[in-house]
Amino acid sequence: MPTLRTLVAIPASLALLLAPAATGSASSAKATDPFLSQFVIKGRAPAAALLDHHGGDVRYAAAGPGIARADHFRAGSITKTFIATVVLQLAAEHRLSLSDPVERHLPGLLRGRDTDGRRITLRALLSHTSGLADFTEVTRGAVPLTPLQAVRISLALPSTGLGRFSYSSTDYVVLGMVVRQVTGHSYAAEARRRIITPLRLTGTSFPGARASLPAPHGRAYAADGSDVTELDPRVAGAAGELVTTLDDLDRFYAALLGGELLPSHWLREMLSTRAAHGAYGLGIFPVKLSCGTTVWGHNGRIAGSYVRSAASVDGRHVLTFRVNTTAVADPTLEPALLTAEFCPRSR
């Protein structure tokens, strides 16, 4: 779930830290490298890594043992940007409209005590303004579910209010069902055909029920230190199933924001935050840094993995970082890292 945090002053002591080993171009040493080690020291992650593409400069850095650039890992809610891209492509092809009510594609699915699929549009699902409660509030990301089971759990919870922004993985589970209804294929098959194959994202997959990660991969750890490398992806489905790599995520966001995946009109629709009152676009969200620069992207959290991709609006500068645990203990580290990378005076 995206969290907009107030940026805090960066302690001067961080500048004294030794940067972890990095590979890349000759200009690879930058101010972000010392911050990366803080995800291990202060963030209490076993290991952390980042990959930055900025023009012709490619920089990889890592801190802690057992993590590598080529590793496959679970990307959690970054899956939502992929699903939103598929839906917007279908809209561009006039196979659906963002103003369509869910009822038009999935009749009778969204009927509850304060929920009516005749009033909830696809745009509301994409922007998290549907009012559908988040099924993971009950499952805590630990129970494999079918899409219908996830929806039923959501409908048993109070609505968060139609038209009000409230981040909910249920929205994207429903969108996955819409994609199947409109195309006759699963959201995974459509994402492979429309995004993964054209962009040659060879490390990216939708594993379905496969609990193991493709090789190569490191280990993934829960907050209590237990090993959760093996995980049934059906705990998240269309809201968080994706497995990928650092290189593939940088490539994906560069291509998306660079206009390779959506016509210009539909890319503008994706970046519009009007429905969510500035908090979220359609499967992507902005963060305004302390220097005034706005970065676009998404984060993803699933058992044993936290990932964040952020990019300039034109996709020419993309950074993805990850830790091999469920969450970062110190919430100031992520905004400090983004500020150091995207604000020129902070480098």
PDB file of N, CA, C and O in Angstrom, residues 138-188:
ATOM      1  N   VAL A 138      -8.445  -9.568   6.632  1.00  0.00           N
ATOM      2  CA  VAL A 138      -8.847 -10.816   7.289  1.00  0.00           C
ATOM      3  C   VAL A 138      -7.787 -11.891   7.101  1.00  0.00           C
ATOM      4  O   VAL A 138      -7.399 -12.576   8.053  1.00  0.00           O
ATOM      5  N   THR A 139      -7.299 -12.038   5.881  1.00  0.00           N
ATOM      6  CA  THR A 139      -6.372 -13.139   5.591  1.00  0.00           C
ATOM      7  C   THR A 139      -4.935 -12.832   5.982  1.00  0.00           C
ATOM      8  O   THR A 139      -4.121 -13.745   6.136  1.00  0.00           O
ATOM      9  N   ARG A 140      -4.598 -11.540   6.118  1.00  0.00           N
ATOM     10  CA  ARG A 140      -3.230 -11.114   6.447  1.00  0.00           C
ATOM     11  C   ARG A 140      -2.207 -11.664   5.459  1.00  0.00           C
ATOM     12  O   ARG A 140      -1.040 -11.871   5.793  1.00  0.00           O
ATOM     13  N   GLY A 141      -2.631 -11.892   4.224  1.00  0.00           N
ATOM     14  CA  GLY A 141      -1.712 -12.366   3.199  1.00  0.00           C
ATOM     15  C   GLY A 141      -1.159 -13.744   3.448  1.00  0.00           C
ATOM     16  O   GLY A 141      -0.084 -14.094   2.947  1.00  0.00           O
ATOM     17  N   ALA A 142      -1.891 -14.557   4.193  1.00  0.00           N
ATOM     18  CA  ALA A 142      -1.375 -15.870   4.571  1.00  0.00           C
ATOM     19  C   ALA A 142      -2.272 -17.023   4.138  1.00  0.00           C
ATOM     20  O   ALA A 142      -1.909 -18.181   4.343  1.00  0.00           O
ATOM     21  N   VAL A 143      -3.425 -16.728   3.534  1.00  0.00           N
ATOM     22  CA  VAL A 143      -4.378 -17.775   3.192  1.00  0.00           C
ATOM     23  C   VAL A 143      -4.608 -17.791   1.684  1.00  0.00           C
ATOM     24  O   VAL A 143      -5.095 -16.802   1.124  1.00  0.00           O
ATOM     25  N   PRO A 144      -4.264 -18.871   0.986  1.00  0.00           N
ATOM     26  CA  PRO A 144      -4.544 -18.947  -0.448  1.00  0.00           C
ATOM     27  C   PRO A 144      -6.041 -18.957  -0.708  1.00  0.00           C
ATOM     28  O   PRO A 144      -6.794 -19.666  -0.034  1.00  0.00           O
ATOM     29  N   LEU A 145      -6.462 -18.140  -1.689  1.00  0.00           N
ATOM     30  CA  LEU A 145      -7.884 -17.984  -1.968  1.00  0.00           C
ATOM     31  C   LEU A 145      -8.147 -18.020  -3.464  1.00  0.00           C
ATOM     32  O   LEU A 145      -7.276 -17.677  -4.267  1.00  0.00           O
ATOM     33  N   THR A 146      -9.357 -18.384  -3.834  1.00  0.00           N
ATOM     34  CA  THR A 146      -9.816 -18.129  -5.190  1.00  0.00           C
ATOM     35  C   THR A 146     -10.283 -16.672  -5.249  1.00  0.00           C
ATOM     36  O   THR A 146     -10.578 -16.062  -4.201  1.00  0.00           O
ATOM     37  N   PRO A 147     -10.360 -16.084  -6.443  1.00  0.00           N
ATOM     38  CA  PRO A 147     -10.862 -14.718  -6.533  1.00  0.00           C
ATOM     39  C   PRO A 147     -12.256 -14.550  -5.909  1.00  0.00           C
ATOM     40  O   PRO A 147     -12.515 -13.564  -5.226  1.00  0.00           O
ATOM     41  N   LEU A 148     -13.131 -15.519  -6.139  1.00  0.00           N
ATOM     42  CA  LEU A 148     -14.481 -15.421  -5.594  1.00  0.00           C
ATOM     43  C   LEU A 148     -14.454 -15.453  -4.067  1.00  0.00           C
ATOM     44  O   LEU A 148     -15.205 -14.711  -3.407  1.00  0.00           O
ATOM     45  N   GLN A 149     -13.603 -16.257  -3.479  1.00  0.00           N
ATOM     46  CA  GLN A 149     -13.492 -16.278  -2.021  1.00  0.00           C
ATOM     47  C   GLN A 149     -13.009 -14.932  -1.485  1.00  0.00           C
ATOM     48  O   GLN A 149     -13.497 -14.444  -0.466  1.00  0.00           O
ATOM     49  N   ALA A 150     -12.035 -14.330  -2.171  1.00  0.00           N
ATOM     50  CA  ALA A 150     -11.531 -13.020  -1.746  1.00  0.00           C
ATOM     51  C   ALA A 150     -12.635 -11.973  -1.784  1.00  0.00           C
ATOM     52  O   ALA A 150     -12.784 -11.168  -0.858  1.00  0.00           O
ATOM     53  N   VAL A 151     -13.442 -11.994  -2.832  1.00  0.00           N
ATOM     54  CA  VAL A 151     -14.543 -11.036  -2.953  1.00  0.00           C
ATOM     55  C   VAL A 151     -15.576 -11.258  -1.858  1.00  0.00           C
ATOM     56  O   VAL A 151     -16.086 -10.302  -1.252  1.00  0.00           O
ATOM     57  N   ARG A 152     -15.885 -12.488  -1.573  1.00  0.00           N
ATOM     58  CA  ARG A 152     -16.879 -12.781  -0.531  1.00  0.00           C
ATOM     59  C   ARG A 152     -16.406 -12.304   0.839  1.00  0.00           C
ATOM     60  O   ARG A 152     -17.218 -11.802   1.637  1.00  0.00           O
ATOM     61  N   ILE A 153     -15.118 -12.453   1.118  1.00  0.00           N
ATOM     62  CA  ILE A 153     -14.577 -11.941   2.379  1.00  0.00           C
ATOM     63  C   ILE A 153     -14.744 -10.429   2.422  1.00  0.00           C
ATOM     64  O   ILE A 153     -15.162  -9.853   3.434  1.00  0.00           O
ATOM     65  N   SER A 154     -14.430  -9.765   1.322  1.00  0.00           N
ATOM     66  CA  SER A 154     -14.559  -8.310   1.257  1.00  0.00           C
ATOM     67  C   SER A 154     -15.995  -7.860   1.501  1.00  0.00           C
ATOM     68  O   SER A 154     -16.243  -6.914   2.254  1.00  0.00           O
ATOM     69  N   LEU A 155     -16.955  -8.540   0.877  1.00  0.00           N
ATOM     70  CA  LEU A 155     -18.354  -8.137   0.997  1.00  0.00           C
ATOM     71  C   LEU A 155     -18.902  -8.340   2.402  1.00  0.00           C
ATOM     72  O   LEU A 155     -19.897  -7.712   2.776  1.00  0.00           O
ATOM     73  N   ALA A 156     -18.254  -9.191   3.180  1.00  0.00           N
ATOM     74  CA  ALA A 156     -18.685  -9.403   4.565  1.00  0.00           C
ATOM     75  C   ALA A 156     -18.188  -8.299   5.494  1.00  0.00           C
ATOM     76  O   ALA A 156     -18.624  -8.211   6.647  1.00  0.00           O
ATOM     77  N   LEU A 157     -17.301  -7.445   4.987  1.00  0.00           N
ATOM     78  CA  LEU A 157     -16.754  -6.339   5.773  1.00  0.00           C
ATOM     79  C   LEU A 157     -17.469  -5.042   5.426  1.00  0.00           C
ATOM     80  O   LEU A 157     -18.033  -4.904   4.338  1.00  0.00           O
ATOM     81  N   PRO A 158     -17.450  -4.047   6.294  1.00  0.00           N
ATOM     82  CA  PRO A 158     -18.090  -2.768   5.986  1.00  0.00           C
ATOM     83  C   PRO A 158     -17.401  -2.089   4.806  1.00  0.00           C
ATOM     84  O   PRO A 158     -16.174  -2.127   4.662  1.00  0.00           O
ATOM     85  N   SER A 159     -18.194  -1.446   3.966  1.00  0.00           N
ATOM     86  CA  SER A 159     -17.645  -0.671   2.857  1.00  0.00           C
ATOM     87  C   SER A 159     -16.858   0.518   3.400  1.00  0.00           C
ATOM     88  O   SER A 159     -17.194   1.092   4.443  1.00  0.00           O
ATOM     89  N   THR A 160     -15.810   0.903   2.669  1.00  0.00           N
ATOM     90  CA  THR A 160     -15.036   2.088   3.057  1.00  0.00           C
ATOM     91  C   THR A 160     -15.595   3.363   2.436  1.00  0.00           C
ATOM     92  O   THR A 160     -15.095   4.453   2.704  1.00  0.00           O
ATOM     93  N   GLY A 161     -16.631   3.219   1.612  1.00  0.00           N
ATOM     94  CA  GLY A 161     -17.297   4.385   1.051  1.00  0.00           C
ATOM     95  C   GLY A 161     -16.973   4.612  -0.414  1.00  0.00           C
ATOM     96  O   GLY A 161     -15.833   4.900  -0.764  1.00  0.00           O
ATOM     97  N   LEU A 162     -17.969   4.480  -1.270  1.00  0.00           N
ATOM     98  CA  LEU A 162     -17.799   4.704  -2.697  1.00  0.00           C
ATOM     99  C   LEU A 162     -17.352   6.138  -2.952  1.00  0.00           C
ATOM    100  O   LEU A 162     -17.921   7.082  -2.431  1.00  0.00           O
ATOM    101  N   GLY A 163     -16.299   6.291  -3.755  1.00  0.00           N
ATOM    102  CA  GLY A 163     -15.784   7.612  -4.086  1.00  0.00           C
ATOM    103  C   GLY A 163     -14.686   8.099  -3.166  1.00  0.00           C
ATOM    104  O   GLY A 163     -14.043   9.115  -3.451  1.00  0.00           O
ATOM    105  N   ARG A 164     -14.440   7.377  -2.106  1.00  0.00           N
ATOM    106  CA  ARG A 164     -13.388   7.740  -1.151  1.00  0.00           C
ATOM    107  C   ARG A 164     -12.183   6.852  -1.382  1.00  0.00           C
ATOM    108  O   ARG A 164     -12.322   5.640  -1.527  1.00  0.00           O
ATOM    109  N   PHE A 165     -10.980   7.440  -1.427  1.00  0.00           N
ATOM    110  CA  PHE A 165      -9.778   6.639  -1.634  1.00  0.00           C
ATOM    111  C   PHE A 165      -9.500   5.761  -0.418  1.00  0.00           C
ATOM    112  O   PHE A 165      -9.373   6.258   0.704  1.00  0.00           O
ATOM    113  N   SER A 166      -9.415   4.460  -0.657  1.00  0.00           N
ATOM    114  CA  SER A 166      -9.049   3.510   0.391  1.00  0.00           C
ATOM    115  C   SER A 166      -8.414   2.312  -0.298  1.00  0.00           C
ATOM    116  O   SER A 166      -9.083   1.554  -1.004  1.00  0.00           O
ATOM    117  N   TYR A 167      -7.113   2.170  -0.121  1.00  0.00           N
ATOM    118  CA  TYR A 167      -6.355   1.150  -0.824  1.00  0.00           C
ATOM    119  C   TYR A 167      -6.884  -0.240  -0.489  1.00  0.00           C
ATOM    120  O   TYR A 167      -6.992  -0.611   0.677  1.00  0.00           O
ATOM    121  N   SER A 168      -7.206  -1.017  -1.530  1.00  0.00           N
ATOM    122  CA  SER A 168      -7.811  -2.328  -1.314  1.00  0.00           C
ATOM    123  C   SER A 168      -7.372  -3.308  -2.388  1.00  0.00           C
ATOM    124  O   SER A 168      -7.610  -3.082  -3.584  1.00  0.00           O
ATOM    125  N   SER A 169      -6.751  -4.396  -1.980  1.00  0.00           N
ATOM    126  CA  SER A 169      -6.348  -5.422  -2.935  1.00  0.00           C
ATOM    127  C   SER A 169      -7.551  -6.090  -3.592  1.00  0.00           C
ATOM    128  O   SER A 169      -7.431  -6.648  -4.691  1.00  0.00           O
ATOM    129  N   THR A 170      -8.713  -6.011  -2.964  1.00  0.00           N
ATOM    130  CA  THR A 170      -9.920  -6.584  -3.565  1.00  0.00           C
ATOM    131  C   THR A 170     -10.215  -5.944  -4.908  1.00  0.00           C
ATOM    132  O   THR A 170     -10.684  -6.614  -5.840  1.00  0.00           O
ATOM    133  N   ASP A 171      -9.946  -4.654  -5.052  1.00  0.00           N
ATOM    134  CA  ASP A 171     -10.203  -3.955  -6.315  1.00  0.00           C
ATOM    135  C   ASP A 171      -9.514  -4.658  -7.478  1.00  0.00           C
ATOM    136  O   ASP A 171     -10.089  -4.833  -8.556  1.00  0.00           O
ATOM    137  N   TYR A 172      -8.262  -5.069  -7.264  1.00  0.00           N
ATOM    138  CA  TYR A 172      -7.498  -5.655  -8.363  1.00  0.00           C
ATOM    139  C   TYR A 172      -7.794  -7.133  -8.559  1.00  0.00           C
ATOM    140  O   TYR A 172      -7.646  -7.660  -9.671  1.00  0.00           O
ATOM    141  N   VAL A 173      -8.259  -7.809  -7.529  1.00  0.00           N
ATOM    142  CA  VAL A 173      -8.779  -9.161  -7.722  1.00  0.00           C
ATOM    143  C   VAL A 173      -9.986  -9.115  -8.658  1.00  0.00           C
ATOM    144  O   VAL A 173     -10.106  -9.920  -9.597  1.00  0.00           O
ATOM    145  N   VAL A 174     -10.867  -8.138  -8.438  1.00  0.00           N
ATOM    146  CA  VAL A 174     -12.043  -7.994  -9.310  1.00  0.00           C
ATOM    147  C   VAL A 174     -11.609  -7.622 -10.728  1.00  0.00           C
ATOM    148  O   VAL A 174     -12.146  -8.149 -11.709  1.00  0.00           O
ATOM    149  N   LEU A 175     -10.637  -6.742 -10.870  1.00  0.00           N
ATOM    150  CA  LEU A 175     -10.155  -6.382 -12.205  1.00  0.00           C
ATOM    151  C   LEU A 175      -9.584  -7.600 -12.927  1.00  0.00           C
ATOM    152  O   LEU A 175      -9.758  -7.746 -14.148  1.00  0.00           O
ATOM    153  N   GLY A 176      -8.905  -8.481 -12.206  1.00  0.00           N
ATOM    154  CA  GLY A 176      -8.425  -9.713 -12.822  1.00  0.00           C
ATOM    155  C   GLY A 176      -9.573 -10.549 -13.367  1.00  0.00           C
ATOM    156  O   GLY A 176      -9.466 -11.154 -14.445  1.00  0.00           O
ATOM    157  N   MET A 177     -10.688 -10.570 -12.643  1.00  0.00           N
ATOM    158  CA  MET A 177     -11.876 -11.296 -13.099  1.00  0.00           C
ATOM    159  C   MET A 177     -12.481 -10.615 -14.331  1.00  0.00           C
ATOM    160  O   MET A 177     -12.962 -11.289 -15.257  1.00  0.00           O
ATOM    161  N   VAL A 178     -12.455  -9.286 -14.370  1.00  0.00           N
ATOM    162  CA  VAL A 178     -12.969  -8.549 -15.523  1.00  0.00           C
ATOM    163  C   VAL A 178     -12.138  -8.861 -16.766  1.00  0.00           C
ATOM    164  O   VAL A 178     -12.685  -9.079 -17.863  1.00  0.00           O
ATOM    165  N   VAL A 179     -10.816  -8.889 -16.615  1.00  0.00           N
ATOM    166  CA  VAL A 179      -9.946  -9.194 -17.754  1.00  0.00           C
ATOM    167  C   VAL A 179     -10.296 -10.557 -18.345  1.00  0.00           C
ATOM    168  O   VAL A 179     -10.403 -10.712 -19.569  1.00  0.00           O
ATOM    169  N   ARG A 180     -10.511 -11.547 -17.489  1.00  0.00           N
ATOM    170  CA  ARG A 180     -10.885 -12.872 -17.992  1.00  0.00           C
ATOM    171  C   ARG A 180     -12.231 -12.832 -18.708  1.00  0.00           C
ATOM    172  O   ARG A 180     -12.398 -13.438 -19.782  1.00  0.00           O
ATOM    173  N   GLN A 181     -13.189 -12.117 -18.162  1.00  0.00           N
ATOM    174  CA  GLN A 181     -14.511 -12.056 -18.766  1.00  0.00           C
ATOM    175  C   GLN A 181     -14.468 -11.378 -20.135  1.00  0.00           C
ATOM    176  O   GLN A 181     -15.139 -11.802 -21.082  1.00  0.00           O
ATOM    177  N   VAL A 182     -13.668 -10.314 -20.254  1.00  0.00           N
ATOM    178  CA  VAL A 182     -13.619  -9.537 -21.499  1.00  0.00           C
ATOM    179  C   VAL A 182     -12.813 -10.253 -22.575  1.00  0.00           C
ATOM    180  O   VAL A 182     -13.181 -10.242 -23.755  1.00  0.00           O
ATOM    181  N   THR A 183     -11.708 -10.895 -22.190  1.00  0.00           N
ATOM    182  CA  THR A 183     -10.797 -11.477 -23.180  1.00  0.00           C
ATOM    183  C   THR A 183     -10.938 -12.978 -23.359  1.00  0.00           C
ATOM    184  O   THR A 183     -10.492 -13.523 -24.381  1.00  0.00           O
ATOM    185  N   GLY A 184     -11.497 -13.648 -22.353  1.00  0.00           N
ATOM    186  CA  GLY A 184     -11.533 -15.106 -22.390  1.00  0.00           C
ATOM    187  C   GLY A 184     -10.250 -15.747 -21.906  1.00  0.00           C
ATOM    188  O   GLY A 184     -10.113 -16.976 -21.932  1.00  0.00           O
ATOM    189  N   HIS A 185      -9.291 -14.896 -21.463  1.00  0.00           N
ATOM    190  CA  HIS A 185      -8.017 -15.405 -20.963  1.00  0.00           C
ATOM    191  C   HIS A 185      -7.765 -14.858 -19.569  1.00  0.00           C
ATOM    192  O   HIS A 185      -8.299 -13.824 -19.183  1.00  0.00           O
ATOM    193  N   SER A 186      -6.903 -15.525 -18.821  1.00  0.00           N
ATOM    194  CA  SER A 186      -6.564 -15.064 -17.483  1.00  0.00           C
ATOM    195  C   SER A 186      -5.784 -13.753 -17.555  1.00  0.00           C
ATOM    196  O   SER A 186      -5.170 -13.423 -18.584  1.00  0.00           O
ATOM    197  N   TYR A 187      -5.782 -13.021 -16.448  1.00  0.00           N
ATOM    198  CA  TYR A 187      -4.988 -11.792 -16.392  1.00  0.00           C
ATOM    199  C   TYR A 187      -3.514 -12.104 -16.611  1.00  0.00           C
ATOM    200  O   TYR A 187      -2.773 -11.312 -17.209  1.00  0.00           O
ATOM    201  N   ALA A 188      -3.061 -13.270 -16.126  1.00  0.00           N
ATOM    202  CA  ALA A 188      -1.660 -13.653 -16.301  1.00  0.00           C
ATOM    203  C   ALA A 188      -1.329 -13.849 -17.777  1.00  0.00           C
ATOM    204  O   ALA A 188      -0.291 -13.378 -18.266  1.00  0.00           O
TER     205      ALA A 188
END
